[in-house]
CSV table of C-alpha atoms in Angstrom, one decimal:
chain,number,residue,atom,x,y,z
A,1,UNK,CA,108.0,104.6,75.6
A,2,UNK,CA,106.5,107.2,77.5
A,3,UNK,CA,108.4,108.3,80.6
A,4,UNK,CA,105.6,106.6,83.1
A,5,UNK,CA,105.4,103.5,81.5
A,6,UNK,CA,109.4,103.0,81.2
A,7,UNK,CA,109.3,104.1,84.9
A,8,UNK,CA,106.8,101.1,85.9
A,9,UNK,CA,109.3,98.8,83.9
A,10,UNK,CA,112.7,100.5,85.5
A,11,UNK,CA,111.5,100.9,89.2
A,12,UNK,CA,112.3,97.7,91.6
A,13,UNK,CA,109.8,99.5,93.4
A,14,UNK,CA,107.1,99.5,90.9
A,15,UNK,CA,108.0,96.7,88.6
A,16,UNK,CA,106.4,93.8,90.2
A,17,UNK,CA,103.0,95.9,90.5
A,18,UNK,CA,102.6,96.5,86.9
A,19,UNK,CA,102.7,92.8,85.6
A,20,UNK,CA,98.8,92.4,86.7
A,21,UNK,CA,97.5,95.4,85.1
A,22,UNK,CA,97.2,96.7,81.5
A,23,UNK,CA,98.8,99.8,80.4
A,24,UNK,CA,98.3,101.6,77.2
A,25,UNK,CA,100.6,104.4,75.6
A,26,UNK,CA,98.6,107.1,73.7
A,27,UNK,CA,100.7,109.6,72.1
A,28,UNK,CA,97.6,112.4,72.0
A,29,UNK,CA,96.8,111.8,75.6
A,30,UNK,CA,96.6,115.2,77.3
A,31,UNK,CA,97.7,113.6,81.5
A,32,UNK,CA,100.4,111.6,82.1
A,33,UNK,CA,98.1,108.8,83.4
A,34,UNK,CA,94.4,107.8,83.4
A,35,UNK,CA,93.4,105.0,84.8
A,36,UNK,CA,90.4,103.1,83.3
A,37,UNK,CA,87.2,101.3,85.0
A,38,UNK,CA,88.6,97.8,84.7
A,39,UNK,CA,92.5,98.9,86.0
A,40,UNK,CA,94.0,99.4,82.6
A,41,UNK,CA,96.4,102.7,82.8
A,42,UNK,CA,96.7,105.0,80.4
A,43,UNK,CA,99.8,106.8,79.9
A,44,UNK,CA,100.2,110.1,78.4
A,45,UNK,CA,103.4,111.4,76.6
A,46,UNK,CA,104.2,114.2,78.3
A,47,UNK,CA,108.1,114.6,79.3
A,48,UNK,CA,108.8,113.9,82.6
A,49,UNK,CA,111.8,113.7,84.7
A,50,UNK,CA,112.6,110.5,86.6
A,51,UNK,CA,111.0,111.5,90.1
A,52,UNK,CA,107.7,112.9,88.3
A,53,UNK,CA,107.3,110.0,86.1
A,54,UNK,CA,107.6,107.7,89.0
A,55,UNK,CA,105.1,109.6,91.4
A,56,UNK,CA,102.6,109.4,88.6
A,57,UNK,CA,103.5,105.6,87.7
A,58,UNK,CA,102.9,104.9,91.2
A,59,UNK,CA,99.6,106.6,91.7
A,60,UNK,CA,98.2,104.8,88.6
A,61,UNK,CA,99.2,101.6,89.8
A,62,UNK,CA,97.7,102.0,93.1
A,63,UNK,CA,94.4,103.2,91.7
A,64,UNK,CA,94.5,100.2,89.5
A,65,UNK,CA,95.3,97.8,92.2
A,66,UNK,CA,92.3,99.0,94.4
A,67,UNK,CA,90.2,99.2,91.3
A,68,UNK,CA,90.6,95.7,90.5
A,69,UNK,CA,90.0,94.5,94.0
A,70,UNK,CA,86.6,96.6,94.0
A,71,UNK,CA,83.7,93.9,94.1
A,72,UNK,CA,82.3,93.2,90.3
A,73,UNK,CA,80.3,96.2,89.3
A,74,UNK,CA,81.5,98.6,91.5
A,75,UNK,CA,83.9,100.5,89.0
A,76,UNK,CA,81.8,100.0,86.4
A,77,UNK,CA,78.9,102.4,87.3
A,78,UNK,CA,76.8,99.8,89.4
A,79,UNK,CA,74.2,101.7,92.0
A,80,UNK,CA,74.2,101.2,95.4
A,81,UNK,CA,71.5,102.2,98.0
A,82,UNK,CA,72.3,105.4,100.0
A,83,UNK,CA,72.1,104.9,103.9
A,84,UNK,CA,69.6,107.0,105.6
A,85,UNK,CA,70.8,110.1,106.4
A,86,UNK,CA,73.8,110.1,104.3
A,87,UNK,CA,75.3,113.0,102.0
A,88,UNK,CA,76.3,111.1,99.0
A,89,UNK,CA,75.2,107.9,97.8
A,90,UNK,CA,77.5,104.7,98.8
A,91,UNK,CA,79.2,104.4,95.6
A,92,UNK,CA,80.1,107.9,95.4
A,93,UNK,CA,81.6,107.4,99.0
A,94,UNK,CA,83.7,104.5,98.0
A,95,UNK,CA,84.6,106.2,95.0
A,96,UNK,CA,86.0,109.1,97.1
A,97,UNK,CA,87.9,106.9,99.6
A,98,UNK,CA,89.2,104.8,97.0
A,99,UNK,CA,90.8,107.7,95.2
A,100,UNK,CA,91.9,109.3,98.7
A,101,UNK,CA,93.7,105.9,99.9
A,102,UNK,CA,95.5,105.9,96.5
A,103,UNK,CA,96.7,109.2,96.9
A,104,UNK,CA,97.5,108.5,100.8
A,105,UNK,CA,99.7,105.0,99.7
A,106,UNK,CA,101.4,106.9,96.9
A,107,UNK,CA,102.4,110.1,99.0
A,108,UNK,CA,104.0,107.6,101.5
A,109,UNK,CA,105.7,105.6,98.9
A,110,UNK,CA,107.4,108.5,97.4
A,111,UNK,CA,108.4,109.9,101.0
A,112,UNK,CA,110.0,106.7,101.9
A,113,UNK,CA,112.3,106.6,98.3
A,114,UNK,CA,116.0,107.6,98.3
A,115,UNK,CA,115.7,110.7,96.3
A,116,UNK,CA,113.7,112.0,99.2
A,117,UNK,CA,116.2,111.1,101.9
A,118,UNK,CA,118.2,113.8,103.6
A,119,UNK,CA,120.9,114.6,101.2
A,120,UNK,CA,124.7,114.2,102.4
A,121,UNK,CA,125.2,117.8,101.0
A,122,UNK,CA,123.5,120.6,102.8
A,123,UNK,CA,122.9,122.5,99.6
A,124,UNK,CA,121.1,119.6,98.2
A,125,UNK,CA,117.4,120.4,98.4
A,126,UNK,CA,115.0,116.9,98.3
A,127,UNK,CA,112.9,116.5,95.4
A,128,UNK,CA,109.5,118.0,95.6
A,129,UNK,CA,106.4,116.2,95.5
A,130,UNK,CA,104.6,116.8,92.0
A,131,UNK,CA,101.1,117.5,93.7
A,132,UNK,CA,100.1,120.4,96.4
A,133,UNK,CA,98.5,117.7,98.9
A,134,UNK,CA,101.8,115.5,99.0
A,135,UNK,CA,103.1,116.3,102.0
A,136,UNK,CA,99.9,116.5,104.1
A,137,UNK,CA,98.9,113.0,102.9
A,138,UNK,CA,102.3,111.4,103.6
A,139,UNK,CA,101.9,112.6,107.3
A,140,UNK,CA,100.9,110.6,110.6
A,141,UNK,CA,98.0,113.4,111.4
A,142,UNK,CA,94.6,113.1,109.1
A,143,UNK,CA,94.7,116.4,107.2
A,144,UNK,CA,91.6,118.6,107.2
A,145,UNK,CA,88.1,117.9,105.8
A,146,UNK,CA,88.5,120.6,103.1
A,147,UNK,CA,92.5,119.1,102.2
A,148,UNK,CA,90.7,115.9,101.8
A,149,UNK,CA,88.2,116.5,99.8
A,150,UNK,CA,90.5,118.8,97.4
A,151,UNK,CA,92.8,116.0,97.2
A,152,UNK,CA,90.1,113.8,95.9
A,153,UNK,CA,88.7,116.4,93.4
A,154,UNK,CA,92.7,116.8,91.9
A,155,UNK,CA,92.6,112.7,92.0
A,156,UNK,CA,89.5,112.8,89.4
A,157,UNK,CA,91.8,114.2,87.0
A,158,UNK,CA,93.6,110.9,86.6
A,159,UNK,CA,90.9,108.4,86.3
A,160,UNK,CA,88.3,107.9,83.6
A,161,UNK,CA,85.0,109.5,84.5
A,162,UNK,CA,83.6,106.2,85.6
A,163,UNK,CA,85.7,106.5,88.6
A,164,UNK,CA,84.9,109.6,89.6
A,165,UNK,CA,82.7,110.4,92.6
A,166,UNK,CA,79.5,112.4,91.8
A,167,UNK,CA,80.0,114.3,94.7
A,168,UNK,CA,82.3,114.8,98.0
A,169,UNK,CA,80.8,114.6,101.5
A,170,UNK,CA,83.9,116.2,103.0
A,171,UNK,CA,83.0,115.7,106.5
A,172,UNK,CA,82.3,111.9,105.8
A,173,UNK,CA,85.5,111.3,104.2
A,174,UNK,CA,87.3,113.0,106.8
A,175,UNK,CA,85.4,110.6,109.9
A,176,UNK,CA,86.7,107.7,107.4
A,177,UNK,CA,90.1,108.7,107.3
A,178,UNK,CA,90.2,109.5,110.9
A,179,UNK,CA,89.4,105.8,111.3
A,180,UNK,CA,91.9,103.9,109.2
A,181,UNK,CA,94.6,106.7,108.4
A,182,UNK,CA,97.4,104.8,110.2
A,183,UNK,CA,96.4,101.3,108.3
A,184,UNK,CA,96.3,103.1,104.6
A,185,UNK,CA,100.0,102.6,103.9
A,186,UNK,CA,102.1,101.2,100.9
A,187,UNK,CA,102.5,97.2,101.0
A,188,UNK,CA,106.5,97.4,101.4
A,189,UNK,CA,105.9,99.4,104.6
A,190,UNK,CA,102.9,97.0,105.9
A,191,UNK,CA,104.8,94.3,105.3
A,192,UNK,CA,107.8,95.4,107.7
A,193,UNK,CA,105.4,96.4,110.5
A,194,UNK,CA,104.6,94.2,113.4
A,195,UNK,CA,108.5,93.3,113.6
A,196,UNK,CA,111.3,94.8,115.2
A,197,UNK,CA,114.3,96.9,114.3
A,198,UNK,CA,116.0,93.9,112.5
A,199,UNK,CA,113.3,94.8,109.6
A,200,UNK,CA,113.9,98.7,109.7
A,201,UNK,CA,115.2,100.1,106.6
A,202,UNK,CA,117.9,102.5,106.2
A,203,UNK,CA,117.0,105.7,105.4
A,204,UNK,CA,119.6,106.1,102.3
A,205,UNK,CA,119.6,102.5,100.9
A,206,UNK,CA,116.1,101.1,102.1
A,207,UNK,CA,117.9,98.1,102.9
A,208,UNK,CA,117.5,96.1,106.5
A,209,UNK,CA,120.6,95.0,108.4
A,210,UNK,CA,120.3,92.0,106.3
A,211,UNK,CA,120.8,93.8,102.6
A,212,UNK,CA,117.4,92.9,102.1
A,213,UNK,CA,114.3,95.2,100.8
A,214,UNK,CA,110.3,94.4,101.0
A,215,UNK,CA,110.2,94.1,97.4
A,216,UNK,CA,112.3,92.4,94.7
A,217,UNK,CA,116.1,93.3,94.4
A,218,UNK,CA,116.9,92.7,90.7
A,219,UNK,CA,120.3,91.9,90.0
A,220,UNK,CA,121.0,90.5,93.2
A,221,UNK,CA,121.1,86.8,94.3
A,222,UNK,CA,120.7,86.2,97.7
A,223,UNK,CA,120.1,82.2,97.3
A,224,UNK,CA,117.5,82.3,99.9
A,225,UNK,CA,119.4,83.6,102.9
A,226,UNK,CA,119.5,81.5,106.0
A,227,UNK,CA,118.5,84.5,108.2
A,228,UNK,CA,116.1,86.8,105.6
A,229,UNK,CA,115.8,87.3,101.8
A,230,UNK,CA,114.0,90.2,99.5
A,231,UNK,CA,110.7,89.0,98.0
A,232,UNK,CA,110.7,87.2,94.9
A,233,UNK,CA,108.8,88.6,92.3
A,234,UNK,CA,105.4,86.6,92.5
A,235,UNK,CA,105.6,87.4,96.1
A,236,UNK,CA,106.2,90.7,95.9
A,237,UNK,CA,102.8,90.4,93.8
A,238,UNK,CA,101.2,88.6,96.2
A,239,UNK,CA,101.9,91.1,98.8
A,240,UNK,CA,100.9,94.0,96.8
A,241,UNK,CA,97.5,92.7,95.8
A,242,UNK,CA,96.7,91.5,99.6
A,243,UNK,CA,97.3,95.2,100.6
A,244,UNK,CA,94.8,96.1,97.8
A,245,UNK,CA,92.6,94.0,99.4
A,246,UNK,CA,92.5,95.1,102.8
A,247,UNK,CA,92.7,98.8,101.6
A,248,UNK,CA,89.4,97.9,99.6
A,249,UNK,CA,88.0,96.4,102.8
A,250,UNK,CA,88.6,99.6,104.7
A,251,UNK,CA,87.0,101.3,101.6
A,252,UNK,CA,83.9,99.7,102.3
A,253,UNK,CA,84.0,100.2,106.0
A,254,UNK,CA,85.0,96.6,106.9
A,255,UNK,CA,87.8,95.2,109.3
A,256,UNK,CA,90.7,93.0,107.8
A,257,UNK,CA,90.0,90.0,110.5
A,258,UNK,CA,89.0,87.7,107.6
A,259,UNK,CA,92.1,88.2,106.1
A,260,UNK,CA,93.9,87.2,109.1
A,261,UNK,CA,91.6,83.9,109.0
A,262,UNK,CA,92.6,83.2,105.3
A,263,UNK,CA,96.0,83.2,106.3
A,264,UNK,CA,95.7,80.9,109.0
A,265,UNK,CA,93.3,78.3,107.0
A,266,UNK,CA,95.8,78.5,103.9
A,267,UNK,CA,98.9,77.5,106.4
A,268,UNK,CA,96.8,74.7,107.8
A,269,UNK,CA,96.1,73.6,104.4
A,270,UNK,CA,99.7,73.8,103.2
A,271,UNK,CA,101.0,71.9,106.1
A,272,UNK,CA,97.9,69.3,105.9
A,273,UNK,CA,96.8,70.0,109.4
A,274,UNK,CA,93.1,69.5,110.4
A,275,UNK,CA,92.3,73.3,111.1
A,276,UNK,CA,93.2,76.6,111.2
A,277,UNK,CA,92.6,76.6,115.1
A,278,UNK,CA,96.0,75.2,115.2
A,279,UNK,CA,97.8,78.2,113.7
A,280,UNK,CA,99.7,81.1,116.0
A,281,UNK,CA,100.7,83.8,113.8
A,282,UNK,CA,104.1,85.6,114.7
A,283,UNK,CA,106.0,88.5,113.4
A,284,UNK,CA,109.4,86.0,113.2
A,285,UNK,CA,110.8,82.8,114.7
A,286,UNK,CA,112.0,84.4,117.6
A,287,UNK,CA,108.7,85.6,117.9
A,288,UNK,CA,107.5,81.9,117.9
A,289,UNK,CA,109.7,81.3,120.3
A,290,UNK,CA,108.5,83.6,122.9
A,291,UNK,CA,105.0,82.4,122.2
A,292,UNK,CA,106.1,78.5,123.0
A,293,UNK,CA,107.4,80.0,126.2
A,294,UNK,CA,104.2,81.7,127.2
A,295,UNK,CA,102.4,78.3,126.7
A,296,UNK,CA,105.1,76.5,128.4
A,297,UNK,CA,104.5,78.8,131.6
A,298,UNK,CA,101.0,77.3,131.7
A,299,UNK,CA,102.4,74.0,132.6
A,300,UNK,CA,105.0,74.9,135.3
A,301,UNK,CA,106.5,78.0,136.9
A,302,UNK,CA,109.8,76.3,136.3
A,303,UNK,CA,111.0,75.7,132.8
A,304,UNK,CA,114.4,74.6,131.6
A,305,UNK,CA,114.6,74.9,127.5
A,306,UNK,CA,117.5,72.6,126.0
A,307,UNK,CA,118.8,74.2,123.1
A,308,UNK,CA,121.2,71.9,121.3
A,309,UNK,CA,122.8,73.8,118.0
A,310,UNK,CA,122.2,77.0,120.1
A,311,UNK,CA,124.2,78.6,117.9
A,312,UNK,CA,122.4,78.1,114.7
A,313,UNK,CA,119.2,79.3,116.1
A,314,UNK,CA,118.0,83.0,115.9
A,315,UNK,CA,120.3,85.4,118.3
A,316,UNK,CA,117.3,86.4,120.3
A,317,UNK,CA,115.8,82.9,121.1
A,318,UNK,CA,117.7,82.1,124.2
A,319,UNK,CA,116.2,85.3,125.4
A,320,UNK,CA,112.8,84.6,124.6
A,321,UNK,CA,112.6,80.9,125.8
A,322,UNK,CA,113.0,82.6,129.2
A,323,UNK,CA,110.0,84.9,128.4
A,324,UNK,CA,112.3,88.2,128.1
A,325,UNK,CA,112.6,90.7,125.7
A,326,UNK,CA,114.9,90.2,122.7
A,327,UNK,CA,115.0,93.4,121.0
A,328,UNK,CA,114.9,97.0,122.3
A,329,UNK,CA,111.6,97.0,120.3
A,330,UNK,CA,108.4,94.8,120.5
A,331,UNK,CA,106.2,93.7,117.5
A,332,UNK,CA,103.8,96.3,118.7
A,333,UNK,CA,106.1,99.0,118.7
A,334,UNK,CA,106.5,99.3,122.1
A,335,UNK,CA,110.1,100.7,123.3
A,336,UNK,CA,111.9,97.8,125.7
A,337,UNK,CA,114.8,97.0,127.8
A,338,UNK,CA,116.6,94.1,125.5
A,339,UNK,CA,116.9,91.2,128.6
A,340,UNK,CA,114.3,92.2,130.6
A,341,UNK,CA,111.5,89.6,131.9
A,342,UNK,CA,108.1,90.3,130.5
A,343,UNK,CA,105.1,90.6,132.7
A,344,UNK,CA,103.6,87.6,133.7
A,345,UNK,CA,106.2,85.1,132.3
A,346,UNK,CA,108.1,82.7,134.8
A,347,UNK,CA,111.2,84.3,136.4
A,348,UNK,CA,112.7,81.1,137.2
A,349,UNK,CA,113.0,80.0,133.4
A,350,UNK,CA,116.0,79.0,132.3
A,351,UNK,CA,117.6,78.0,129.1
A,352,UNK,CA,120.6,75.7,128.7
A,353,UNK,CA,122.8,75.9,125.7
A,354,UNK,CA,124.1,72.9,123.8
A,355,UNK,CA,126.8,73.8,121.1
A,356,UNK,CA,126.8,72.0,117.6
A,357,UNK,CA,130.2,72.1,116.8
A,358,UNK,CA,133.6,71.8,118.7
A,359,UNK,CA,136.7,73.2,118.4
A,360,UNK,CA,137.7,74.0,114.8
A,361,UNK,CA,134.1,73.9,113.8
A,362,UNK,CA,134.0,70.1,113.9
A,363,UNK,CA,129.9,69.0,114.2
A,364,UNK,CA,129.2,67.1,117.5
A,365,UNK,CA,127.9,63.8,117.0
A,366,UNK,CA,124.1,63.1,117.6
A,367,UNK,CA,125.2,60.7,120.2
A,368,UNK,CA,126.9,63.1,122.0
A,369,UNK,CA,124.3,65.7,121.8
A,370,UNK,CA,121.9,62.7,122.7
A,371,UNK,CA,123.8,62.1,126.0
A,372,UNK,CA,124.3,65.5,126.8
A,373,UNK,CA,120.6,66.2,126.7
A,374,UNK,CA,119.5,63.2,128.3
A,375,UNK,CA,121.7,64.4,130.9
A,376,UNK,CA,120.2,67.4,131.3
A,377,UNK,CA,116.7,66.4,131.7
A,378,UNK,CA,117.3,64.0,134.3
A,379,UNK,CA,119.0,66.9,136.0
A,380,UNK,CA,115.9,69.0,135.3
A,381,UNK,CA,113.7,66.6,136.2
A,382,UNK,CA,115.4,65.8,139.4
A,383,UNK,CA,114.9,69.7,140.3
A,384,UNK,CA,111.3,69.6,139.6
A,385,UNK,CA,111.2,71.3,136.6
A,386,UNK,CA,109.9,71.0,133.2
A,387,UNK,CA,111.8,70.7,130.2
A,388,UNK,CA,110.9,72.2,126.7
A,389,UNK,CA,113.4,70.6,123.8
A,390,UNK,CA,114.2,72.9,121.3
A,391,UNK,CA,114.6,71.0,117.9
A,392,UNK,CA,116.3,72.3,114.7
A,393,UNK,CA,115.0,70.8,111.1
A,394,UNK,CA,117.2,72.0,109.7
A,395,UNK,CA,119.9,74.8,111.4
A,396,UNK,CA,121.4,77.5,109.5
A,397,UNK,CA,124.0,75.4,107.8
A,398,UNK,CA,121.5,72.7,106.8
A,399,UNK,CA,122.1,70.2,110.2
A,400,UNK,CA,118.9,68.2,111.7
A,401,UNK,CA,119.3,68.6,115.4
A,402,UNK,CA,118.5,66.3,116.7
A,403,UNK,CA,116.8,63.4,114.4
A,404,UNK,CA,113.6,62.4,115.2
A,405,UNK,CA,114.2,58.7,116.4
A,406,UNK,CA,116.7,60.4,119.2
A,407,UNK,CA,114.1,63.1,120.5
A,408,UNK,CA,111.5,60.4,120.8
A,409,UNK,CA,114.0,58.5,122.8
A,410,UNK,CA,114.6,61.5,125.2
A,411,UNK,CA,110.7,62.0,125.3
A,412,UNK,CA,110.0,58.5,126.5
A,413,UNK,CA,113.1,59.2,129.3
A,414,UNK,CA,110.2,61.2,131.5
A,415,UNK,CA,106.9,61.1,129.1
A,416,UNK,CA,105.3,63.8,131.4
A,417,UNK,CA,107.8,66.3,132.0
A,418,UNK,CA,108.8,66.8,128.5
A,419,UNK,CA,107.8,69.0,125.8
A,420,UNK,CA,109.3,69.8,121.9
A,421,UNK,CA,109.2,72.5,119.9
A,422,UNK,CA,110.9,72.0,116.4
A,423,UNK,CA,112.3,74.9,114.8
A,424,UNK,CA,111.5,74.5,111.1
A,425,UNK,CA,112.0,78.2,110.5
A,426,UNK,CA,114.3,77.3,107.3
A,427,UNK,CA,111.2,76.0,105.3
A,428,UNK,CA,113.4,73.1,104.1
A,429,UNK,CA,111.4,70.3,104.8
A,430,UNK,CA,108.0,68.8,103.3
A,431,UNK,CA,104.8,69.6,104.8
A,432,UNK,CA,104.0,66.1,105.4
A,433,UNK,CA,107.0,66.3,108.0
A,434,UNK,CA,105.6,69.2,110.0
A,435,UNK,CA,102.1,67.3,110.2
A,436,UNK,CA,103.9,64.2,111.4
A,437,UNK,CA,105.5,66.3,113.9
A,438,UNK,CA,102.1,67.9,115.3
A,439,UNK,CA,100.6,64.4,115.3
A,440,UNK,CA,103.3,63.3,117.5
A,441,UNK,CA,102.3,66.2,119.8
A,442,UNK,CA,105.3,68.6,118.7
A,443,UNK,CA,104.6,71.9,118.4
A,444,UNK,CA,106.3,73.4,115.1
A,445,UNK,CA,107.9,76.7,114.2
A,446,UNK,CA,107.9,77.9,110.4
A,447,UNK,CA,108.4,81.3,108.6
A,448,UNK,CA,107.7,82.5,104.9
A,449,UNK,CA,110.9,84.0,104.5
A,450,UNK,CA,114.3,82.3,103.7
A,451,UNK,CA,113.4,79.3,101.6
A,452,UNK,CA,109.9,80.4,100.6
A,453,UNK,CA,111.5,83.9,99.8
A,454,UNK,CA,108.6,85.7,101.2
A,455,UNK,CA,109.0,89.1,103.3
A,456,UNK,CA,110.8,88.7,106.3
A,457,UNK,CA,110.3,87.4,109.0
A,458,UNK,CA,106.3,86.4,108.8
A,459,UNK,CA,106.3,83.3,111.1
A,460,UNK,CA,103.6,80.8,112.5
A,461,UNK,CA,103.5,78.4,115.6
A,462,UNK,CA,101.6,75.3,114.6
A,463,UNK,CA,99.9,73.7,117.9
A,464,UNK,CA,99.6,70.1,118.5
A,465,UNK,CA,96.4,68.9,120.7
A,466,UNK,CA,98.1,68.8,124.1
A,467,UNK,CA,99.2,72.7,123.6
A,468,UNK,CA,96.0,73.4,122.4
A,469,UNK,CA,94.3,72.2,125.6
A,470,UNK,CA,96.7,74.6,127.6
A,471,UNK,CA,94.4,77.4,126.0
A,472,UNK,CA,91.0,76.1,127.2
A,473,UNK,CA,91.8,76.4,130.8
A,474,UNK,CA,94.7,79.3,131.5
A,475,UNK,CA,95.2,83.0,130.7
A,476,UNK,CA,98.4,84.1,128.4
A,477,UNK,CA,101.1,86.2,130.4
A,478,UNK,CA,99.8,89.7,130.3
A,479,UNK,CA,103.4,90.7,128.7
A,480,UNK,CA,102.3,89.1,125.7
A,481,UNK,CA,100.3,91.8,124.7
A,482,UNK,CA,103.2,94.1,123.8
A,483,UNK,CA,103.9,91.3,121.1
A,484,UNK,CA,100.5,89.8,119.6
A,485,UNK,CA,96.8,90.4,119.1
A,486,UNK,CA,94.1,88.0,119.9
A,487,UNK,CA,93.0,87.8,116.1
A,488,UNK,CA,96.6,86.3,115.7
A,489,UNK,CA,96.0,83.3,118.3
A,490,UNK,CA,93.3,80.6,118.4
A,491,UNK,CA,89.8,81.6,119.5
A,492,UNK,CA,90.1,80.0,123.2
A,493,UNK,CA,89.6,81.4,126.4
A,494,UNK,CA,93.3,82.1,127.0
A,495,UNK,CA,93.9,84.2,124.5
A,496,UNK,CA,91.4,86.9,125.7
A,497,UNK,CA,94.0,88.8,127.5
A,498,UNK,CA,95.5,90.2,124.2
A,499,UNK,CA,94.0,92.9,122.6
A,500,UNK,CA,91.9,92.6,119.6
A,501,UNK,CA,94.2,94.7,117.4
């Protein structure tokens, strides 16, 4: 077994990437790897150290994924028309971009590995990347045009002749790189962006504060944690393939908005809703709660959120339901002060916490919770406030708080003054139940982590008719732009205060 192939099979960061492509070992091949026009990877017999083998394995797998994501024919010598004034034809331009993107992703992925982390012993020197362009390609600044062109020339050594550009227009390549550089990143990096510090991996271990990582942890049994879990093997493959498709769109000079709409359409179909226009994407369940608060603020400046089972919700939910920052960094990377009010959110919003358990951990009965909620709703109505009732289906310990019949009875007390937000972020319920909630006029929060073992936290807010109508006649608060983009929301007048991307 060649060292490169062994690295593909043994590395937890590579194993899920190698499954979709064909890997062949050749005893007489003179290079560590060579990617073929169909995406197959040819491995040579050269003895390599573990770090070198990992680097070339990742490089080959990234090229292979991009080749397989290309439109049929482009990787097999199809001819593309040349734009007027272009220095090279479209096919050569795309091949150069593809090789550059693979080099960039590989360099960034290598730099994030534990062996490149600062050593606890000062005399130890981190392993050097086995290429001349690695440091420049992994940097946040775009390298010079000559550096990019030389990188493409070097990369051509690791692909079959049919994948090599006939010529490289260095300036055109540089212009393209400047437009996409922050977006061309490893899948495991992309999947933790747009969140907050809860997703940040530790430098030495690569694990976040929940002991999870953005690719499978082989040998670990996390039993679909109630807060987050590392992606399963099928989920990790889907993540990498999705990242390759996004990079392919960038190679072709296209934007990724179409991919966002596909995600919304999938969620709408899975939960049996009548269209993708009901879906709001969000980085986490807590972000969903903040989005719900923004929508509630369109109906009343005086909002009371009832949180029965508060100790089993996300720790940031009480702050989010009051329109306040729930972490020290927003989903769009802005540093903020936790607990401060977001611009445009109602300053008079408040939450009422109703514990699920009493002394000794005994579960408070549904009847007692119902009575507490009814009392708080009546009190809020008498004070001229609107109520958002937070329903857990199910909580972190598997509790339904409250059953639908009791929630309906609470709503009947004041039919025009109570809204319902169902926290289904554990995703331990049938899609038909989610559809029923939406049909009843209740908004629903879901996530792809936890039960589905997707990347943490990957959330969505599903909107009923009444909530959608608010987006047709109002504006979202300006502060929400620190957490969301317009593409994540339905294309309605109220969402146009958010930036496009």
